[in-house]
Amino acid sequence: MTDKRPSPDALLRAAEREARGQLKIFLGAAPGVGKTYEMLSEGAARLRGGTDVVVGVVETHGRAETETLVAPFEVIPRRTIDYRGQVLTEMDLDAILTRRPALVLVDELAHSNVEGSRHPKRWQDIGELLDAGIDVFSTLNIQHVESLNDVVASFTRVRVRETVPDSVLEDAELEVVDIPPDELIERLKDGKVYIPAEATRALGHFFSKANLSALREMALRRAAMSVDRQMLDHLDASALSGAFAAGERVLVAVSELPGAEALVRTTKRLSDALRAPWTAVYIETPRAEGFGTEEKARIASTLRLAASLGATIATVPAESVIDGLRAQVDGMRATQLVIGKSRRSWWFELRHRSVVEQMLRGVDGLAIHVIPAEAVVPARGSVAAFRWDMRPMVYGAVVALVAATTLIAHFVQPMIGTGAIDLIYLLPVILAASRYGLRPGLAAGVLAALAFNFFFLPPLYTFTISDPQSVLTVLILIGIAAFTSRLTGGMRSRAAIGVRSARENAALAAFAQALTRMSDAQSTADTVCEEVALLLDVNAVLLAERGGGQPEIIAAAPAMSELTPIDRAAADWAFKRGETAGYGTVTLNASDWQFHPLKTSLGVLAVLGVARTDGGDPVPSDRAVLLSTLVGQASLAHERLRLEDEMRELSVLKERDRLRAALLSSIGHDLRTPLTAVTSAIEGVAAEHPDSPAIPVARAELQRLRRFLDNLLDMVRLDTGALRLSVEPIDLTDAVSGAVHDLKDLLRGKQIDFQVPGNLPLVRADPTLLHHILINLLVNSAQHGGPTGTITIEGRRTTEAVLLAIRDDGPGLPTADRDLFETFTRGAGSDRLGGSGLGLAIVKGFANAMAIGVAASNHASGGAVFTLEFRDLAASEP
């Protein structure tokens, strides 16, 4: 085996890591396992060892033992940020960069920074520290890893919104902080993780033993995977050979023989049992040039099956199967190899030797699983190897070459003698073997030997050979023909594979450049179809959704307008399921088209279909990887366009909101002056005519107009972020009573059912904003509950929060009008009462600013119910 060379990519990554600081992540399965404690303990050890260590941010959560561990460190003061009237603190990134310690401790890697910070996420702050050459210790729970977010949510029923990209973990050192689930549950019950009320709720949900066991396994596996990847990177940079089987990596070798799909399915079961990544590889040797349609179709089908089962597929050109397999095993550091053992003919085994036996002899540390073939393989080579190629032109050229050489030898014989004539006859043998292959080369060797014997060896003009040396000359000519044809045939095959690879790489580069020049979806779709059709010699069609309906044909090459029902069903399947469907797949394979979803992080954006006019396999085995690359580039192009469209829409929305805020502010302030004048005029009329029935009506309408202007100005404050919060403990009984008192004129004649217990816990909120919320909800209930309807105000305590519900006896909320919290949105019947559509938007905006949940629903006995959920309770403070 040849000596390995260091991987340039691995050396480059190692150099980049040396130039940056080192990140160490203390990874845990759940809160409370001791990640912060372990980080501080190791930081203290570094500090005692003379390392310059500071604390950037550590959340002690009021725990005395954690505060004791923080005490020896220099703590960088946090930066204060005024956010919507509330003073919050964040890690001071600039202060740390100025201080430039050797190591900084930064808790909670997945934390989201307050709006207005330099970076939206703390892991981005840490990236800047690493770029400055500062080492960082940080903590992370496994549910915050981006790739595992959906998996964790599937069994915990809790989806975290703060996630960390997997790329952050790739270059980091991971230390798993682990304790058994039973011990963590005991810590929770003892109040060492959460306060007792929250701990009780957590034990019934997230912190169940089943959840903790699953999270623990995920943390250990993720750490093992990271260690395995870093080990492979080091091995590549150090040019060390061997599998180093810290983690399992499975490889299956597929071929053109029957039973290859069984190999793939067996490997899938093996990889699932080992929980290991796996790769399906086809080694493309010069023999592949002679494969027929059936063999090529079988290879393509097998690779498609492997891809659909989650494998990474690869096609590796090589001189022989052994060379290609060994290169692939070494490249991916495979620990398990699955290979088939077919019953070949004795002649094939003699010429090519057993792949299984050679792999057993030539590779150390590799577990090889040999799967017997299902049936005897037809002997392609036993008779065919000697079947002469009867192309007249080829053998006519061979005869002409030998004849011309004989003529030349006749004229030069007097000058060079008979002994050198045999060297001249090497010329047609080498030319025929290199130009036409093995069989014409052997024919040239035999003809040259016969001509040399007939015309130049005594006795002349007979085929009798009297000199044993002449027999050796004939055998040498035939041997040279076989050797030369074999050598040149291999070189020709390698050259053909190299030319094809270079052509495909150039085509992919041109395809990528063409896509980058496209600025709209239609031209991108046209380019994708045209290039795919040209590169793969197929018909191509691209389908995408328009207006949220079924996928429609966006572009096609050549042009087409409709698909058959079965083709349409296959395209819909690929779009909705994100899986390949149609011809040659396991789904709707009666379709003439094979559809590939263009999947990105945004979902399936479109579907690419390919088909052949003659009804053949649209994706031969040697083009499967090429098509996969084309689909990937097309997916990225569509994702770029989608993101650009969203950015443009966002810019338009921002400009619209700015103009709306300016307009509302102008209207609100401009109406203040005439409103004051109208108020003075009404009071003047009331003084002269106190018994006029129009005075109460005018005052009520004036009060409603004043509330409208207040709502208008409050909405401007929301949109511009000018809210100033002053959060304090509030008694809901007093808050509701104050709002009802301020609306006594509007609520006159209505029955108020007050069901707010006086023993409810105090809630933390801004009293002014909460008053606005209650005023708007009561006004809404008064408007929609009828002139004499009952307004029920009910407060109650749950295990998680305090709920305050305001219900009316009106017709309720229509189904299509459930979400009434958008600006200027009004429910049915509001026109009759002159609703502005601002009140509920104010409620939603103020509630969000104070982290208060708000929901609208219909009551079972009739009427609309608006519910406020207070989770921030004054009694929960330590």
Tab-separated table of C-alpha atoms in Angstrom, residues 38-327:
chain	number	residue	atom	x	y	z
A	38	GLU	CA	-17.847	21.956	36.121
A	39	MET	CA	-16.902	24.948	33.938
A	40	LEU	CA	-16.110	27.075	36.976
A	41	SER	CA	-14.185	24.248	38.639
A	42	GLU	CA	-11.952	23.712	35.613
A	43	GLY	CA	-11.564	27.472	35.196
A	44	ALA	CA	-10.445	27.724	38.820
A	45	ALA	CA	-7.854	25.006	38.208
A	46	ARG	CA	-6.528	26.971	35.235
A	47	LEU	CA	-6.461	30.134	37.376
A	48	ARG	CA	-4.424	28.381	40.079
A	49	GLY	CA	-2.084	27.173	37.352
A	50	GLY	CA	-1.264	30.744	36.345
A	51	THR	CA	-3.647	31.209	33.399
A	52	ASP	CA	-5.297	34.621	33.052
A	53	VAL	CA	-8.966	33.670	33.478
A	54	VAL	CA	-11.946	36.035	33.686
A	55	VAL	CA	-15.716	35.546	33.850
A	56	GLY	CA	-17.581	37.078	30.914
A	57	VAL	CA	-21.014	35.985	32.086
A	58	VAL	CA	-22.109	33.263	34.509
A	59	GLU	CA	-25.699	32.666	35.594
A	60	THR	CA	-25.654	31.635	39.274
A	61	HIS	CA	-29.472	31.409	39.553
A	62	GLY	CA	-29.105	32.403	43.182
A	63	ARG	CA	-27.238	29.212	44.139
A	64	ALA	CA	-24.775	29.795	46.973
A	65	GLU	CA	-22.305	27.115	45.840
A	66	THR	CA	-22.151	28.633	42.334
A	67	GLU	CA	-21.603	32.143	43.728
A	68	THR	CA	-18.782	30.769	45.872
A	69	LEU	CA	-17.087	29.323	42.794
A	70	VAL	CA	-17.351	32.657	40.960
A	71	ALA	CA	-15.752	34.604	43.831
A	72	PRO	CA	-12.044	33.954	42.968
A	73	PHE	CA	-12.412	35.197	39.389
A	74	GLU	CA	-12.219	38.661	37.941
A	75	VAL	CA	-15.747	39.309	36.632
A	76	ILE	CA	-16.103	41.612	33.617
A	77	PRO	CA	-19.025	43.991	34.384
A	78	ARG	CA	-22.005	43.447	32.134
A	79	ARG	CA	-23.243	46.029	29.665
A	80	THR	CA	-26.635	47.593	30.395
A	81	ILE	CA	-29.201	47.999	27.613
A	82	ASP	CA	-32.403	50.028	27.803
A	83	TYR	CA	-34.926	47.804	26.069
A	84	ARG	CA	-38.526	49.046	25.835
A	85	GLY	CA	-38.237	50.904	29.084
A	86	GLN	CA	-36.621	48.008	30.938
A	87	VAL	CA	-32.935	47.922	31.862
A	88	LEU	CA	-31.350	44.595	30.883
A	89	THR	CA	-27.758	43.374	31.033
A	90	GLU	CA	-25.649	41.458	28.534
A	91	MET	CA	-22.037	40.300	28.301
A	92	ASP	CA	-19.741	43.220	27.485
A	93	LEU	CA	-17.952	41.916	24.410
A	94	ASP	CA	-15.868	45.039	23.841
A	95	ALA	CA	-14.657	45.068	27.447
A	96	ILE	CA	-13.449	41.471	27.139
A	97	LEU	CA	-11.689	42.194	23.837
A	98	THR	CA	-9.969	45.190	25.447
A	99	ARG	CA	-8.992	43.172	28.514
A	100	ARG	CA	-7.729	40.272	26.294
A	101	PRO	CA	-7.505	37.453	28.890
A	102	ALA	CA	-6.134	34.055	27.991
A	103	LEU	CA	-9.421	32.361	28.900
A	104	VAL	CA	-12.947	33.680	29.407
A	105	LEU	CA	-15.870	31.786	30.947
A	106	VAL	CA	-19.158	32.397	29.115
A	107	ASP	CA	-22.245	30.595	30.359
A	108	GLU	CA	-25.266	29.566	28.219
A	109	LEU	CA	-23.905	29.299	24.671
A	110	ALA	CA	-27.421	29.259	23.122
A	111	HIS	CA	-28.509	32.539	24.771
A	112	SER	CA	-30.227	35.159	22.575
A	113	ASN	CA	-28.913	38.682	23.110
A	114	VAL	CA	-31.179	41.634	23.705
A	115	GLU	CA	-32.182	43.590	20.614
A	116	GLY	CA	-29.577	46.277	19.983
A	117	SER	CA	-26.579	44.055	20.788
A	118	ARG	CA	-23.817	43.653	18.222
A	119	HIS	CA	-24.785	40.040	17.540
A	120	PRO	CA	-28.228	38.490	17.961
A	121	LYS	CA	-26.778	35.284	19.485
A	122	ARG	CA	-24.182	34.664	22.189
A	123	TRP	CA	-22.443	31.988	20.099
A	124	GLN	CA	-21.669	34.756	17.599
A	125	ASP	CA	-20.086	36.816	20.400
A	126	ILE	CA	-17.975	33.796	21.270
A	127	GLY	CA	-16.951	33.462	17.624
A	128	GLU	CA	-15.565	37.007	17.732
A	129	LEU	CA	-13.647	36.195	20.926
A	130	LEU	CA	-12.163	33.097	19.279
A	131	ASP	CA	-11.161	35.120	16.208
A	132	ALA	CA	-9.280	37.451	18.562
A	133	GLY	CA	-7.268	34.485	19.876
A	134	ILE	CA	-9.047	34.223	23.240
A	135	ASP	CA	-9.898	30.752	24.568
A	136	VAL	CA	-13.495	30.270	25.727
A	137	PHE	CA	-15.271	27.875	28.086
A	138	SER	CA	-19.047	27.669	27.619
A	139	THR	CA	-22.058	25.488	28.511
A	140	LEU	CA	-24.806	23.960	26.390
A	141	ASN	CA	-27.752	21.583	26.750
A	142	ILE	CA	-28.234	18.981	24.019
A	143	GLN	CA	-31.738	20.207	23.099
A	144	HIS	CA	-30.205	23.477	21.859
A	145	VAL	CA	-28.190	21.778	19.070
A	146	GLU	CA	-29.827	22.814	15.791
A	147	SER	CA	-29.819	19.405	14.075
A	148	LEU	CA	-31.372	17.724	17.134
A	149	ASN	CA	-34.047	20.334	17.812
A	150	ASP	CA	-36.830	18.487	15.990
A	151	VAL	CA	-35.853	15.126	17.471
A	152	VAL	CA	-35.920	16.471	21.024
A	153	ALA	CA	-39.258	18.214	20.449
A	154	SER	CA	-40.775	14.973	19.126
A	155	PHE	CA	-40.601	13.231	22.521
A	156	THR	CA	-40.362	16.087	25.062
A	157	ARG	CA	-43.193	18.068	23.422
A	158	VAL	CA	-41.070	21.161	24.088
A	159	ARG	CA	-39.457	23.038	21.193
A	160	VAL	CA	-36.663	25.376	22.239
A	161	ARG	CA	-36.251	28.506	20.146
A	162	GLU	CA	-32.650	29.219	21.080
A	163	THR	CA	-30.426	26.892	19.030
A	164	VAL	CA	-26.743	26.664	18.152
A	165	PRO	CA	-25.586	25.616	14.650
A	166	ASP	CA	-23.797	22.280	14.488
A	167	SER	CA	-20.809	24.005	12.882
A	168	VAL	CA	-20.039	25.679	16.233
A	169	LEU	CA	-19.557	22.254	17.810
A	170	GLU	CA	-17.366	20.872	15.016
A	171	ASP	CA	-14.158	22.661	16.049
A	172	ALA	CA	-14.922	22.702	19.774
A	173	GLU	CA	-13.708	20.340	22.462
A	174	LEU	CA	-16.725	18.699	24.072
A	175	GLU	CA	-16.874	17.526	27.674
A	176	VAL	CA	-20.063	15.718	28.644
A	177	VAL	CA	-21.272	16.593	32.132
A	178	ASP	CA	-23.388	13.588	32.995
A	179	ILE	CA	-25.363	12.331	35.964
A	180	PRO	CA	-27.930	9.485	36.060
A	181	PRO	CA	-31.571	10.513	35.502
A	182	ASP	CA	-32.611	9.367	38.996
A	183	GLU	CA	-29.980	11.594	40.600
A	184	LEU	CA	-31.049	14.589	38.484
A	185	ILE	CA	-34.686	14.043	39.459
A	186	GLU	CA	-33.664	14.012	43.145
A	187	ARG	CA	-31.777	17.290	42.635
A	188	LEU	CA	-34.915	18.724	41.083
A	189	LYS	CA	-37.089	17.593	44.002
A	190	ASP	CA	-34.602	19.121	46.457
A	191	GLY	CA	-34.982	22.522	44.759
A	192	LYS	CA	-31.394	22.588	43.466
A	193	VAL	CA	-32.459	23.223	39.848
A	194	TYR	CA	-35.749	25.156	40.001
A	195	ILE	CA	-37.877	26.681	42.726
A	196	PRO	CA	-40.369	24.145	44.196
A	197	ALA	CA	-43.438	25.277	42.195
A	198	GLU	CA	-41.557	25.143	38.909
A	199	ALA	CA	-39.831	21.894	39.868
A	200	THR	CA	-43.174	20.158	40.406
A	201	ARG	CA	-44.356	21.200	36.968
A	202	ALA	CA	-41.050	20.204	35.323
A	203	LEU	CA	-41.153	16.709	36.850
A	204	GLY	CA	-44.485	16.079	35.179
A	205	HIS	CA	-43.302	17.223	31.762
A	206	PHE	CA	-39.732	17.737	30.535
A	207	PHE	CA	-37.921	16.019	33.424
A	208	SER	CA	-39.530	12.602	33.180
A	209	LYS	CA	-37.123	9.683	33.473
A	210	ALA	CA	-37.816	8.552	29.889
A	211	ASN	CA	-37.048	12.017	28.516
A	212	LEU	CA	-33.881	12.378	30.569
A	213	SER	CA	-32.620	8.943	29.486
A	214	ALA	CA	-33.169	9.789	25.817
A	215	LEU	CA	-31.495	13.195	26.199
A	216	ARG	CA	-28.580	11.607	28.004
A	217	GLU	CA	-28.049	9.117	25.172
A	218	MET	CA	-28.226	11.924	22.585
A	219	ALA	CA	-25.620	13.972	24.449
A	220	LEU	CA	-23.219	11.040	24.691
A	221	ARG	CA	-23.681	10.124	21.013
A	222	ARG	CA	-23.258	13.723	19.848
A	223	ALA	CA	-20.040	14.024	21.821
A	224	ALA	CA	-18.772	10.712	20.427
A	225	MET	CA	-19.566	11.854	16.895
A	226	SER	CA	-17.687	15.115	17.439
A	227	VAL	CA	-14.666	13.306	18.861
A	228	ASP	CA	-14.693	10.869	15.937
A	229	ARG	CA	-14.780	13.694	13.394
A	230	GLN	CA	-11.932	15.549	15.082
A	231	MET	CA	-9.887	12.343	15.255
A	232	LEU	CA	-10.362	11.735	11.527
A	233	ASP	CA	-9.342	15.317	10.806
A	234	HIS	CA	-6.160	14.845	12.838
A	235	LEU	CA	-5.391	11.548	11.109
A	236	ASP	CA	-5.803	13.142	7.695
A	237	ALA	CA	-3.520	16.038	8.653
A	238	SER	CA	-0.926	13.655	10.134
A	239	ALA	CA	-1.096	11.172	7.202
A	240	LEU	CA	-1.627	8.290	9.613
A	241	SER	CA	-3.159	5.141	8.185
A	242	GLY	CA	-5.642	2.857	9.851
A	243	ALA	CA	-9.316	2.894	10.725
A	244	PHE	CA	-8.972	4.120	14.356
A	245	ALA	CA	-12.396	2.715	15.092
A	246	ALA	CA	-13.517	5.079	17.844
A	247	GLY	CA	-16.830	5.259	16.004
A	248	GLU	CA	-18.333	2.930	13.455
A	249	ARG	CA	-18.297	3.917	9.749
A	250	VAL	CA	-19.927	1.502	7.319
A	251	LEU	CA	-19.164	1.097	3.609
A	252	VAL	CA	-21.004	-1.109	1.118
A	253	ALA	CA	-19.583	-1.923	-2.311
A	254	VAL	CA	-22.218	-2.283	-5.028
A	255	SER	CA	-21.746	-3.738	-8.487
A	256	GLU	CA	-23.621	-4.513	-11.660
A	257	LEU	CA	-24.485	-8.024	-10.481
A	258	PRO	CA	-27.920	-9.237	-9.349
A	259	GLY	CA	-28.362	-9.089	-5.577
A	260	ALA	CA	-26.762	-5.645	-5.132
A	261	GLU	CA	-30.005	-4.250	-3.694
A	262	ALA	CA	-29.973	-6.962	-1.031
A	263	LEU	CA	-26.475	-5.771	-0.077
A	264	VAL	CA	-27.793	-2.241	0.352
A	265	ARG	CA	-30.707	-3.321	2.535
A	266	THR	CA	-28.407	-5.466	4.671
A	267	THR	CA	-26.063	-2.510	5.149
A	268	LYS	CA	-28.973	-0.279	6.131
A	269	ARG	CA	-29.950	-2.716	8.869
A	270	LEU	CA	-26.334	-2.943	10.010
A	271	SER	CA	-25.886	0.845	10.160
A	272	ASP	CA	-29.153	1.223	12.074
A	273	ALA	CA	-28.034	-1.377	14.585
A	274	LEU	CA	-24.674	0.373	14.985
A	275	ARG	CA	-26.226	3.882	14.734
A	276	ALA	CA	-23.433	4.664	12.300
A	277	PRO	CA	-23.212	6.684	9.056
A	278	TRP	CA	-22.882	4.616	5.897
A	279	THR	CA	-21.780	5.060	2.301
A	280	ALA	CA	-22.619	3.110	-0.844
A	281	VAL	CA	-19.819	3.136	-3.413
A	282	TYR	CA	-19.584	1.867	-6.975
A	283	ILE	CA	-16.048	1.338	-8.283
A	284	GLU	CA	-15.947	2.292	-11.960
A	285	THR	CA	-13.211	0.250	-13.670
A	286	PRO	CA	-12.333	-0.093	-17.369
A	287	ARG	CA	-14.662	-3.122	-17.463
A	288	ALA	CA	-17.595	-0.711	-17.131
A	289	GLU	CA	-17.025	0.424	-20.711
A	290	GLY	CA	-18.353	-2.936	-21.890
A	291	PHE	CA	-21.482	-3.018	-19.704
A	292	GLY	CA	-24.823	-3.279	-21.419
A	293	THR	CA	-28.055	-1.449	-20.660
A	294	GLU	CA	-29.161	-4.012	-18.079
A	295	GLU	CA	-25.997	-3.744	-15.996
A	296	LYS	CA	-25.991	0.071	-16.073
A	297	ALA	CA	-29.665	0.205	-15.088
A	298	ARG	CA	-29.003	-2.170	-12.189
A	299	ILE	CA	-26.179	0.008	-10.861
A	300	ALA	CA	-28.292	3.163	-11.121
A	301	SER	CA	-31.226	1.492	-9.363
A	302	THR	CA	-29.005	0.251	-6.529
A	303	LEU	CA	-27.469	3.690	-5.915
A	304	ARG	CA	-30.920	5.294	-5.920
A	305	LEU	CA	-32.099	2.774	-3.356
A	306	ALA	CA	-29.093	3.488	-1.142
A	307	ALA	CA	-29.706	7.240	-1.335
A	308	SER	CA	-33.378	6.794	-0.457
A	309	LEU	CA	-32.355	4.782	2.625
A	310	GLY	CA	-30.094	7.556	3.881
A	311	ALA	CA	-26.687	6.571	2.493
A	312	THR	CA	-24.063	8.824	1.009
A	313	ILE	CA	-23.477	7.599	-2.540
A	314	ALA	CA	-20.207	7.791	-4.446
A	315	THR	CA	-18.815	6.619	-7.772
A	316	VAL	CA	-15.038	6.115	-7.694
A	317	PRO	CA	-13.070	5.611	-10.940
A	318	ALA	CA	-10.155	3.217	-10.462
A	319	GLU	CA	-7.930	0.813	-12.352
A	320	SER	CA	-9.361	-2.132	-10.424
A	321	VAL	CA	-12.053	-2.813	-7.853
A	322	ILE	CA	-9.404	-3.554	-5.231
A	323	ASP	CA	-7.604	-0.241	-5.750
A	324	GLY	CA	-10.842	1.720	-5.660
A	325	LEU	CA	-12.169	-0.044	-2.566
A	326	ARG	CA	-8.919	0.389	-0.670
A	327	ALA	CA	-8.813	4.075	-1.539
